PDB file of C-alpha atoms and ligand atoms in Angstrom:
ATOM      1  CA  UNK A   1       0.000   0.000   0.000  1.00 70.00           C
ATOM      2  CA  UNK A   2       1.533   3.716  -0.923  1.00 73.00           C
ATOM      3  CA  UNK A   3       1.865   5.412   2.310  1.00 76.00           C
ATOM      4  CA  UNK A   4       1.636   9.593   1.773  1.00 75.00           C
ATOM      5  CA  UNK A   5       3.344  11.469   4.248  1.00 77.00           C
ATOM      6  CA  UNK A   6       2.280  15.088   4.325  1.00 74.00           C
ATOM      7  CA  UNK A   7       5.598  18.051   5.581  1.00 74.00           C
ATOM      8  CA  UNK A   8       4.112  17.960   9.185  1.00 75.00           C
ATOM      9  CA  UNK A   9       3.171  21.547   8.919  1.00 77.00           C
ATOM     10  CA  UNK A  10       1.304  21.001   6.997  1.00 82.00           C
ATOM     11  CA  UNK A  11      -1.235  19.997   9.053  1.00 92.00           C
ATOM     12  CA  UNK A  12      -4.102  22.502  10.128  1.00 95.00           C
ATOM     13  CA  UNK A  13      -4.691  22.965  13.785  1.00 96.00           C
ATOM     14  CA  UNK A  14      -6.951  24.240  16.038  1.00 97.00           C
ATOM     15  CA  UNK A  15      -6.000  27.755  16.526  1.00 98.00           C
ATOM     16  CA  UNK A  16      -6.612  31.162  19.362  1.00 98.00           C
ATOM     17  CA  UNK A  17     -10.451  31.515  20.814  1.00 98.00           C
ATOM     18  CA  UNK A  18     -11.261  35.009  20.586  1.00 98.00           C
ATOM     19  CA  UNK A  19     -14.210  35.587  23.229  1.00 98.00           C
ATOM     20  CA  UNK A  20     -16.366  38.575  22.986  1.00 96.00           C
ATOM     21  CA  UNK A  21     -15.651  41.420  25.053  1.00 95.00           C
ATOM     22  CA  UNK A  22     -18.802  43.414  24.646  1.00 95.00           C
ATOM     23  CA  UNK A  23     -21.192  41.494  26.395  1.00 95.00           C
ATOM     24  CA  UNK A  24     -23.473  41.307  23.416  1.00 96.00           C
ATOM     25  CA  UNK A  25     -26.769  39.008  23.130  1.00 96.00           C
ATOM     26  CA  UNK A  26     -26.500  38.323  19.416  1.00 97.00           C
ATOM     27  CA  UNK A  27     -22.872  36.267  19.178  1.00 97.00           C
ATOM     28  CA  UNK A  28     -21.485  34.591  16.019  1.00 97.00           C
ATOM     29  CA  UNK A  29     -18.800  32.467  15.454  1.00 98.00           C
ATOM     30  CA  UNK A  30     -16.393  32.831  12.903  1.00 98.00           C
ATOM     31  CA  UNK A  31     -13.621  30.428  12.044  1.00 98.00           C
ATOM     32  CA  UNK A  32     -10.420  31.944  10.403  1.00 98.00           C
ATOM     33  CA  UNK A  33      -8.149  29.830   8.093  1.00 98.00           C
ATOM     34  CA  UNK A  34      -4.910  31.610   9.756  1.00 98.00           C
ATOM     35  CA  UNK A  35      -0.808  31.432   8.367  1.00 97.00           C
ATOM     36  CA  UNK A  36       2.060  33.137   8.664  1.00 96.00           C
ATOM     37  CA  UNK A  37       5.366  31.879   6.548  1.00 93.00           C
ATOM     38  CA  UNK A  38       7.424  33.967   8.727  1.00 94.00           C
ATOM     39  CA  UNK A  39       7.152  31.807  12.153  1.00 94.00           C
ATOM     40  CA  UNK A  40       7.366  28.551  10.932  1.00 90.00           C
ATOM     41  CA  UNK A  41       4.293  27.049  12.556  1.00 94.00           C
ATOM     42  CA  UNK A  42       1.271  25.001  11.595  1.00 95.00           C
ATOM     43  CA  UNK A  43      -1.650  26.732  10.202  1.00 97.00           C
ATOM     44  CA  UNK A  44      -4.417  26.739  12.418  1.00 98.00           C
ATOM     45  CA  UNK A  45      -7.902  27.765  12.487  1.00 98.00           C
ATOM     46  CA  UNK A  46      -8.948  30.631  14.976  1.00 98.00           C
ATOM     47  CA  UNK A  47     -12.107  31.663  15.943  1.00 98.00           C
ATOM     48  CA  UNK A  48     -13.173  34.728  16.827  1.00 98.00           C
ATOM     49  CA  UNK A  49     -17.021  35.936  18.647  1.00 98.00           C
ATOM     50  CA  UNK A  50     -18.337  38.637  17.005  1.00 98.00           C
ATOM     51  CA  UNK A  51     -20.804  40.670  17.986  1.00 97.00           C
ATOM     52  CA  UNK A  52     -23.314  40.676  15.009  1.00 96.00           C
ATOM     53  CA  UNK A  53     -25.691  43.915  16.709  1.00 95.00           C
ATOM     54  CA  UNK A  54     -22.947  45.950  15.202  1.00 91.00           C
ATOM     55  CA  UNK A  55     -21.726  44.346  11.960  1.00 96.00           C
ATOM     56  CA  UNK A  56     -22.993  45.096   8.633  1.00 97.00           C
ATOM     57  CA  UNK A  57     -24.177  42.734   6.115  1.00 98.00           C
ATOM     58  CA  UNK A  58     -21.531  41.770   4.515  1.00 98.00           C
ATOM     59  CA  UNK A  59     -18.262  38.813   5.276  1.00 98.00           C
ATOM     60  CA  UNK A  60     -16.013  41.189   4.505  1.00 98.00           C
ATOM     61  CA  UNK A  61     -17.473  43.914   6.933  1.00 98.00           C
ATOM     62  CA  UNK A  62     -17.159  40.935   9.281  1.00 98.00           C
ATOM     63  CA  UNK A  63     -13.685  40.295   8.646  1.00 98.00           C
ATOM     64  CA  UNK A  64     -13.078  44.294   8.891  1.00 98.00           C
ATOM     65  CA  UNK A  65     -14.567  44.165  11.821  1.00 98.00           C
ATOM     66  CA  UNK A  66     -12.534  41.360  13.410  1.00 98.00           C
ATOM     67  CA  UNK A  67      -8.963  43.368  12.259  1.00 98.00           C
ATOM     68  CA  UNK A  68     -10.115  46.231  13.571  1.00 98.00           C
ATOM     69  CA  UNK A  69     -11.674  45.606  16.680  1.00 97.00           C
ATOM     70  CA  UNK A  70     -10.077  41.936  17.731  1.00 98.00           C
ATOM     71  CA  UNK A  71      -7.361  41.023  15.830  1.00 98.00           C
ATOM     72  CA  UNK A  72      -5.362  43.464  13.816  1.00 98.00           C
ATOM     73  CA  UNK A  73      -2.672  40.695  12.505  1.00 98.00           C
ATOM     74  CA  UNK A  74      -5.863  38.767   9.922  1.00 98.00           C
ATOM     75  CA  UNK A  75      -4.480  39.390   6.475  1.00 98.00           C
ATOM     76  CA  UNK A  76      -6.920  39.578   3.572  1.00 98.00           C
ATOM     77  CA  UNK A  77      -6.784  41.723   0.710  1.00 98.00           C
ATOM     78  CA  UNK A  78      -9.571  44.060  -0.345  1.00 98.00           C
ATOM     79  CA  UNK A  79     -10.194  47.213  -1.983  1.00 98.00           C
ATOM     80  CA  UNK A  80     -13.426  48.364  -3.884  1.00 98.00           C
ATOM     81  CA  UNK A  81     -15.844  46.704  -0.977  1.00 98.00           C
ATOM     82  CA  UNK A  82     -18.299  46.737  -4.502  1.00 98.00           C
ATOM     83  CA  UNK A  83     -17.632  43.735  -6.269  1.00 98.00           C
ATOM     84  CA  UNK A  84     -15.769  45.412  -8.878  1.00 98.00           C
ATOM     85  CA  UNK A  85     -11.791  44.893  -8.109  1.00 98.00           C
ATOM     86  CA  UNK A  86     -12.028  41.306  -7.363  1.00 98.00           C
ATOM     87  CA  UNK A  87      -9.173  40.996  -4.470  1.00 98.00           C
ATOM     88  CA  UNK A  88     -11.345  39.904  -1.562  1.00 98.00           C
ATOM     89  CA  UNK A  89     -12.130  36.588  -3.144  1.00 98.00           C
ATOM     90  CA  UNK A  90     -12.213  33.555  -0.674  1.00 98.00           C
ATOM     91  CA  UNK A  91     -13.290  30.524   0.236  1.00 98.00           C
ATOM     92  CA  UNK A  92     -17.010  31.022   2.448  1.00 98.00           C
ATOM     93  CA  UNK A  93     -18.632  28.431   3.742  1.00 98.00           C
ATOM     94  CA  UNK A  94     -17.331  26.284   1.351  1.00 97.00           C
ATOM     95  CA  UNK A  95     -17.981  28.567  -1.649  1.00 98.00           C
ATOM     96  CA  UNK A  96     -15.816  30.801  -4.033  1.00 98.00           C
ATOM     97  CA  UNK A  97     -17.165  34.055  -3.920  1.00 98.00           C
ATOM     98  CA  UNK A  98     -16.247  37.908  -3.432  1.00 98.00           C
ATOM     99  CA  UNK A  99     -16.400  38.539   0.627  1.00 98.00           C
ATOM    100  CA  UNK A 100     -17.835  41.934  -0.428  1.00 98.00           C
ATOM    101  CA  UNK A 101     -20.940  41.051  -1.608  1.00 98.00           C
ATOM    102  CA  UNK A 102     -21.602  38.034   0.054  1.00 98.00           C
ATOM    103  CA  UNK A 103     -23.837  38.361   3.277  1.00 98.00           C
ATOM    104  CA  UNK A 104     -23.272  36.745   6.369  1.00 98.00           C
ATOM    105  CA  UNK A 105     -27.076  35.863   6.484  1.00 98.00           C
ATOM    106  CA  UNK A 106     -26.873  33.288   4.289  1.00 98.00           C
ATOM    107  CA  UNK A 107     -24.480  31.322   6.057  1.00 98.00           C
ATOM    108  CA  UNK A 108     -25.467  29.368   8.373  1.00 96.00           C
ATOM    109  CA  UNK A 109     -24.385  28.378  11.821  1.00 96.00           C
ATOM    110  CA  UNK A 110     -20.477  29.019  12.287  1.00 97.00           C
ATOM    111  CA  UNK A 111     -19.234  30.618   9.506  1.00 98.00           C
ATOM    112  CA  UNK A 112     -16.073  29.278   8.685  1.00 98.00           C
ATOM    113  CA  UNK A 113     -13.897  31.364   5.896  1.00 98.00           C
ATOM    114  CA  UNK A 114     -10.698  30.399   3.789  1.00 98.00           C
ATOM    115  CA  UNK A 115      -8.158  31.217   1.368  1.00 98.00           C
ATOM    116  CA  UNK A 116      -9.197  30.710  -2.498  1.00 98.00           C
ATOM    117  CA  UNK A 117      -8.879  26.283  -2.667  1.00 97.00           C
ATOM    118  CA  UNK A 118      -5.584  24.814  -4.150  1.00 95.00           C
ATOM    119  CA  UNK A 119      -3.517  28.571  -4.198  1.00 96.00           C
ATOM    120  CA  UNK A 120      -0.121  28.579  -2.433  1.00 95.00           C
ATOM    121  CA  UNK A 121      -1.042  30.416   0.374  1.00 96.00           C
ATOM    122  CA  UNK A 122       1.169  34.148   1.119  1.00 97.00           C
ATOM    123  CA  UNK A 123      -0.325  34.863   4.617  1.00 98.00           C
ATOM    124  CA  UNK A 124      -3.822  33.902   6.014  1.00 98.00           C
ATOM    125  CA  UNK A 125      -7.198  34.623   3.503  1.00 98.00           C
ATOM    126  CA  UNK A 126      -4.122  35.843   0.630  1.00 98.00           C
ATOM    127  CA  UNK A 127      -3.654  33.442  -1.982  1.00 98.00           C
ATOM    128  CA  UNK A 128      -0.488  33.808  -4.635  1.00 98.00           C
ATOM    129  CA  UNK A 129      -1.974  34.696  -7.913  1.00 98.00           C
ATOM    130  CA  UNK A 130       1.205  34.992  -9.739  1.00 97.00           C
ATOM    131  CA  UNK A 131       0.774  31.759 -11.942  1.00 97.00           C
ATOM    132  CA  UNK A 132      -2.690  33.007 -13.024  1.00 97.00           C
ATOM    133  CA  UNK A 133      -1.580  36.683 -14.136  1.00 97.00           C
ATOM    134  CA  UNK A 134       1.257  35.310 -15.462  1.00 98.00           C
ATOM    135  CA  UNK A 135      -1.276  33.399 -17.611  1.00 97.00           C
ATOM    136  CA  UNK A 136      -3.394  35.939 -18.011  1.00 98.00           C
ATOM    137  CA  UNK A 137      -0.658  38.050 -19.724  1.00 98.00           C
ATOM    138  CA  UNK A 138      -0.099  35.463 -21.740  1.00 97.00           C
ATOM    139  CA  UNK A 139      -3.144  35.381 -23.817  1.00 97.00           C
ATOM    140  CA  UNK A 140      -2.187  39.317 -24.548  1.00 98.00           C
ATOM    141  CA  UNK A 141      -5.448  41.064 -23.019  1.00 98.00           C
ATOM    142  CA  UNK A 142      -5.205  43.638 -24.967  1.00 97.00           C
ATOM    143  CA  UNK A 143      -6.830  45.523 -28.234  1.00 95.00           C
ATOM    144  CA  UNK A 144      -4.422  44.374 -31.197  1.00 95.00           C
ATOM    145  CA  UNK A 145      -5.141  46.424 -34.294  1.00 92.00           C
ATOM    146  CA  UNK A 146      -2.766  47.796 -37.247  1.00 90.00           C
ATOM    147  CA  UNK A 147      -4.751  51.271 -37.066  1.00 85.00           C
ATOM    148  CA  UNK A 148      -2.297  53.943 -35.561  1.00 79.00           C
ATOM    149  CA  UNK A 149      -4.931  57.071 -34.753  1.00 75.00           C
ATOM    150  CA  UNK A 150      -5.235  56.923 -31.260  1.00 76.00           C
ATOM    151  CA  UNK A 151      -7.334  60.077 -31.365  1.00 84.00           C
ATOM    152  CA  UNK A 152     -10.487  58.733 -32.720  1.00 85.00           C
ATOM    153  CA  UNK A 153     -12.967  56.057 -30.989  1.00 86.00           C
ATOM    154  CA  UNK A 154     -12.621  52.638 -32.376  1.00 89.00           C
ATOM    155  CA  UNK A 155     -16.351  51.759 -32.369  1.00 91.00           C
ATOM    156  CA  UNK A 156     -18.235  48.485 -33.467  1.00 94.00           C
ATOM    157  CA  UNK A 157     -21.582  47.778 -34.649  1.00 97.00           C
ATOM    158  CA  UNK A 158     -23.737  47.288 -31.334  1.00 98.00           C
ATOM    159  CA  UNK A 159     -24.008  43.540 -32.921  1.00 98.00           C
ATOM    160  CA  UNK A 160     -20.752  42.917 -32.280  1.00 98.00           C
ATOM    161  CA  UNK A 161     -20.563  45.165 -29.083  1.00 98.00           C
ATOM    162  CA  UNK A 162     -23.426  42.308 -28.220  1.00 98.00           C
ATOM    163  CA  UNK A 163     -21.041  39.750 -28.378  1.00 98.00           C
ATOM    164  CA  UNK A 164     -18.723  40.673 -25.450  1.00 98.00           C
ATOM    165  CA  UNK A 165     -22.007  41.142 -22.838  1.00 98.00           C
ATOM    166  CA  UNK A 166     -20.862  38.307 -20.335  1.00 98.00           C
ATOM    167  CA  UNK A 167     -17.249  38.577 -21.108  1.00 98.00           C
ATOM    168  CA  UNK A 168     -16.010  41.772 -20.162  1.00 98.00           C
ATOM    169  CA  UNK A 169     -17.614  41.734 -16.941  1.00 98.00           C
ATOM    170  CA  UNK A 170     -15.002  39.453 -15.456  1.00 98.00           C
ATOM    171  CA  UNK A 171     -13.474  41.232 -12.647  1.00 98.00           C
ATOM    172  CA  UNK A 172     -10.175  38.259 -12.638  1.00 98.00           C
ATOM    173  CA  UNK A 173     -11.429  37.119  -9.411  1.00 98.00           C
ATOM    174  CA  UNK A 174      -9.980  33.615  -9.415  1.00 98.00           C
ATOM    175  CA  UNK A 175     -13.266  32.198  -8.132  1.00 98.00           C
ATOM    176  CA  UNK A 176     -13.573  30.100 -11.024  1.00 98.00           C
ATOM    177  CA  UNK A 177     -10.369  28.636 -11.986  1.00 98.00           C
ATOM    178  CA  UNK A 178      -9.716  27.770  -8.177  1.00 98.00           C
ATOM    179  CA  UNK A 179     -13.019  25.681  -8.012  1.00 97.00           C
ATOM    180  CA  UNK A 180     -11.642  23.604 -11.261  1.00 97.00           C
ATOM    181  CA  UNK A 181     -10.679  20.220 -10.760  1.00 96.00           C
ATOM    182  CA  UNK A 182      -8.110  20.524 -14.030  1.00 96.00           C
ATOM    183  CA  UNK A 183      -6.837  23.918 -12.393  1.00 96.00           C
ATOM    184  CA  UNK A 184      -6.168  22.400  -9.035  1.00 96.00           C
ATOM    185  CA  UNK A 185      -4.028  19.332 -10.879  1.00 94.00           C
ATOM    186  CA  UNK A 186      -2.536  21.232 -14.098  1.00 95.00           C
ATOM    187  CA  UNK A 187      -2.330  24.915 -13.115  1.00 94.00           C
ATOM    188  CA  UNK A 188       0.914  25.440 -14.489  1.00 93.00           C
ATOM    189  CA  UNK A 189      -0.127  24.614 -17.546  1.00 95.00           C
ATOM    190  CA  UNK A 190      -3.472  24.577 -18.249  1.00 97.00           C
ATOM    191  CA  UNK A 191      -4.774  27.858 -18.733  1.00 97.00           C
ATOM    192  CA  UNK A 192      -7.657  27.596 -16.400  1.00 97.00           C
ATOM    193  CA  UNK A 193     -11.582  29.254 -16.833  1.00 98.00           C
ATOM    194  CA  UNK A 194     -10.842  33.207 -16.387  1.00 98.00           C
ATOM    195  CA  UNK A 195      -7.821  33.170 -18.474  1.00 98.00           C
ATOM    196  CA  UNK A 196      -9.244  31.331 -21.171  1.00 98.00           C
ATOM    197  CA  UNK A 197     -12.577  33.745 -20.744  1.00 98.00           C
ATOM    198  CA  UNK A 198     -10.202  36.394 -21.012  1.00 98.00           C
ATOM    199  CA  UNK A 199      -8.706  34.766 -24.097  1.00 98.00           C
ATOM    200  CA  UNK A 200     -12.293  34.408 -25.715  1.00 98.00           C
ATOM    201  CA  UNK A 201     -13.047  37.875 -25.121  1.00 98.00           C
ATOM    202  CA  UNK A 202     -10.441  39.157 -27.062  1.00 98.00           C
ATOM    203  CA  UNK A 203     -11.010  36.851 -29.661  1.00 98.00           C
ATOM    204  CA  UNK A 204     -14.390  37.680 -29.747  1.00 98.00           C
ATOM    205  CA  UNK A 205     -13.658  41.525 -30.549  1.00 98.00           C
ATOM    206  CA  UNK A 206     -14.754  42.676 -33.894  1.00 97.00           C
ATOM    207  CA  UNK A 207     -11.667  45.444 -33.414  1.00 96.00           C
ATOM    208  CA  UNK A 208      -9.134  42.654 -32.948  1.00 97.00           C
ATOM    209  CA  UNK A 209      -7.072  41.585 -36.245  1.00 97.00           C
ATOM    210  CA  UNK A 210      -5.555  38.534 -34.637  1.00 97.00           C
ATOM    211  CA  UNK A 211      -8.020  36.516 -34.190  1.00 97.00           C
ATOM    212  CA  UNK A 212      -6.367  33.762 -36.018  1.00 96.00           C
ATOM    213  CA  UNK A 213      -3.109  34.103 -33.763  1.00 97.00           C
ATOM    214  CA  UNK A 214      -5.201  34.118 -30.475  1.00 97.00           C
ATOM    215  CA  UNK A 215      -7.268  30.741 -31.519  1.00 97.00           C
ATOM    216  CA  UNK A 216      -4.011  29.328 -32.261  1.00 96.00           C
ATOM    217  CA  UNK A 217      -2.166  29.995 -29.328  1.00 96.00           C
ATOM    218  CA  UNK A 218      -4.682  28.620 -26.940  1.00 95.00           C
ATOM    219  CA  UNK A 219      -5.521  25.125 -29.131  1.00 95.00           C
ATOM    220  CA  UNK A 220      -3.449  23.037 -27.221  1.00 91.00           C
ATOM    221  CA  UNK A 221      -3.734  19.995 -25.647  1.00 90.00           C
ATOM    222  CA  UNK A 222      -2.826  20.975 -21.703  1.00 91.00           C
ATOM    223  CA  UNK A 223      -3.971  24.569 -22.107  1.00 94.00           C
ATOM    224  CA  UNK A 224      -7.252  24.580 -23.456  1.00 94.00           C
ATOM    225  CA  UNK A 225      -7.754  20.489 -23.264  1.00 93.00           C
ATOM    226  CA  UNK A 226      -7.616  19.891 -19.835  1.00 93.00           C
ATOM    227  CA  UNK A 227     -11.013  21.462 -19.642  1.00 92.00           C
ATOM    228  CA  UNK A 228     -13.490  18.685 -18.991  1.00 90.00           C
ATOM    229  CA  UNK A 229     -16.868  20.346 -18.694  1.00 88.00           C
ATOM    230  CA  UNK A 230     -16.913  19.398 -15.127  1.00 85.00           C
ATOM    231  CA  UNK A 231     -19.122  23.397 -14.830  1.00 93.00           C
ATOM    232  CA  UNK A 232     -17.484  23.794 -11.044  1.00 95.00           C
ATOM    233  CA  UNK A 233     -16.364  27.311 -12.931  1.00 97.00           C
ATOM    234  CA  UNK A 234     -19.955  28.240 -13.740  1.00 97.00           C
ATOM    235  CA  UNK A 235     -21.351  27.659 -10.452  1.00 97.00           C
ATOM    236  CA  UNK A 236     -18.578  29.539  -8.795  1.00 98.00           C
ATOM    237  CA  UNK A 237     -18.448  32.859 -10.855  1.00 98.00           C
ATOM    238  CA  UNK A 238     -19.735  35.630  -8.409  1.00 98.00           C
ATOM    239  CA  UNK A 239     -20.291  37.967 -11.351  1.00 98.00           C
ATOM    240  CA  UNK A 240     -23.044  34.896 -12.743  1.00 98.00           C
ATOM    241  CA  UNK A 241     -20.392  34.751 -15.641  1.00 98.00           C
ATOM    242  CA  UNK A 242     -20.171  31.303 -17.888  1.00 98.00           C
ATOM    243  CA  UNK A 243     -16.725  30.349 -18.410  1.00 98.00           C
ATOM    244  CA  UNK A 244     -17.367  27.039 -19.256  1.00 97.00           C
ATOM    245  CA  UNK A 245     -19.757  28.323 -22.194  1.00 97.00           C
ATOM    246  CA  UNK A 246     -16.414  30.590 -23.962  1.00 98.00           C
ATOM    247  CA  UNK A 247     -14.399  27.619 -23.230  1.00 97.00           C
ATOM    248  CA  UNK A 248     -16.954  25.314 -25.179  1.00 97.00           C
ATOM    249  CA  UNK A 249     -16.646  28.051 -27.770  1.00 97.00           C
ATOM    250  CA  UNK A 250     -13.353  28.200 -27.925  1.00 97.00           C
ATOM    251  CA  UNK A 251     -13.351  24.725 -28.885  1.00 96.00           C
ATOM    252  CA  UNK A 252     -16.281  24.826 -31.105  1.00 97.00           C
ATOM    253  CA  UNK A 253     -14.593  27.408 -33.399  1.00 96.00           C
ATOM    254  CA  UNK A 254     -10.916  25.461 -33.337  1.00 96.00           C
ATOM    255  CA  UNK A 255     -13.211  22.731 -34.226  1.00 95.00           C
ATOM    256  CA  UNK A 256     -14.976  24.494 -37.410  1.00 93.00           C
ATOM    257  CA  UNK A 257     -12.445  26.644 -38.515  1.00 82.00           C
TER     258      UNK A 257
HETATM  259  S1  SF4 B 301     -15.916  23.400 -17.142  1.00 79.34           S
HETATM  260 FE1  SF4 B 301     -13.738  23.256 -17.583  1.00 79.34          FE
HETATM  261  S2  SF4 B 301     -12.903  25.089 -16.673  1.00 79.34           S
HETATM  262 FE2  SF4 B 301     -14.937  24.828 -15.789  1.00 79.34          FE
HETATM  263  S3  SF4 B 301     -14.603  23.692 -13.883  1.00 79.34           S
HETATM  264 FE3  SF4 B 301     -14.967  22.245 -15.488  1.00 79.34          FE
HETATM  265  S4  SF4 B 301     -12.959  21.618 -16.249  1.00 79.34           S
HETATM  266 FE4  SF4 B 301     -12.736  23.517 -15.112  1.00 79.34          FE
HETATM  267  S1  SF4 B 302     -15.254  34.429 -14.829  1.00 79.34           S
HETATM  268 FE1  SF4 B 302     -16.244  35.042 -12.916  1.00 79.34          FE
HETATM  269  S2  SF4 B 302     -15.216  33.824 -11.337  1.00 79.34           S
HETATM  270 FE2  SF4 B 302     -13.940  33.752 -13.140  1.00 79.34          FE
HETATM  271  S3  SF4 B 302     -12.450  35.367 -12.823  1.00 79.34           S
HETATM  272 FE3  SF4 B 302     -14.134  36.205 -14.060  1.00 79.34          FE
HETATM  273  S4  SF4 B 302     -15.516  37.126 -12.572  1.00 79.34           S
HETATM  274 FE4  SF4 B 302     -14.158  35.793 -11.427  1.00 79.34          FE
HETATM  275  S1  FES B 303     -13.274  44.307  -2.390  1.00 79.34           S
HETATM  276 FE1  FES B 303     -13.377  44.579  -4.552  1.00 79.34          FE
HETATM  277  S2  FES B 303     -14.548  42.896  -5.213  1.00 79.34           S
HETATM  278 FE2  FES B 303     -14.600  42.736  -3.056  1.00 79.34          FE
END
């Protein structure tokens, strides 16, 4: 029998109890994946009492709350508190999603929080995201065109305008390539749902003249391949985005063209 043996800190522990200080009658618990490279130690899970009569709706005003008024060491990173930059995405009760726009209400019981699933993790709720940018840059998200007036607008029929609704909304959360099975496995090589979203939306622009180039560079076996409909991506997009649909098309045009 193969016998696996994990680094040994590897292992998550049980971490600090917070109790509340404020004597309040309406109590939650939250449970903090918690990590810090710099002592050495396990990671463990802490869990702090919050007193929800003076919270807002929101995880992430929870998690505010907690650095500011119990813990001032919790590192997550954050920065529009709208939904729009994408950097508080973690793991909530089990779920991908933006800590911003999820409430707390909807969890129920203890409400346990974590890093993005199957990121190495920097400190605490921050996962590294430098394989996926480096990805992302990659497929070259940008406008590639041979006309040089930068002056003038370079419009499109609204047809074609049309054709990037449920593309360019992606905010490059991560939610969706870090709920992918073929992610978790192959992320160094295949391309994963937001890049290859990304990729599709730039092929998809009537302004783009390299089309051909872009289709090209992403029909490949471990990059665009790997993807095995499995949907996890779907599900997971906070912005109700289908990245398993522009990988399907992705496919379907290498396929016709
Ligand atoms: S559909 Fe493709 S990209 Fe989406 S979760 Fe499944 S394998 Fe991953
Ligand atoms: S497709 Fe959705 S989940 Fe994926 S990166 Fe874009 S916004 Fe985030
Ligand atoms: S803080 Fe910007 S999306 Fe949540």
């Amino acid at each position: 029998m193969v016998q696996i043996n994990l680094p040994k800190n590897s292992k998550v522990i049980k971490g600090i109890y917070y109790k509340d200080k404020t004597n309040s009658k309406n109590i939650r618990k939250v449970n903090v994946y918690r990590w810090d490279p710099s002592t050495g130690e396990n990671p463990r899970i802490d869990t702090y009492e919050v007193d929800m009569d003076n919270c807002p709706s929101k995880v992430l005003d929870l998690l505010n709350k907690i650095k500011n008024e119990i813990d001032p060491s919790l590192a997550y990173r954050r920065s529009c508190a709208h939904g729009v930059c994408g950097s508080c995405a973690m793991n909530m009760d089990g779920k991908n999603g933006l800590a911003c726009t999820k409430p707390h209400a909807e969890i129920k019981g203890d409400i346990n929080i974590y890093p993005l699933p199957h990121l190495k993790v920097l400190k605490d709720l921050i996962g590294d995201l430098n394989t996926l940018y480096k990805q992302y840059e990659s497929v070259e998200p940008w406008l590639k065109t041979s006309k040089k007036n930068d002056q003038q607008e370079n419009i499109q029929s609204k047809s074609d305008r049309s054709k990037l609704d449920g593309l360019y909304e992606c905010i490059m959360c991560a939610c969706c390539s870090t709920s992918c099975p073929s992610y978790w496995w192959n992320g160094d090589k295949y391309l994963g749902p937001a890049v290859l979203l990304q990729a599709y939306r730039w092929i998809m622009d009537s302004r783009d003249e390299d089309r051909k180039e872009r289709l090209n560079k992403v029909a490949d076996e471990l990059k665009l391949y790997r993807c095995h409909t499995i949907m996890n991506c779907t599900n997971a997009c906070p912005k109700g985005l289908n990245p398993a649909k522009a990988i399907a098309s992705i496919k379907k045009m290498l396929a016709t063209s």
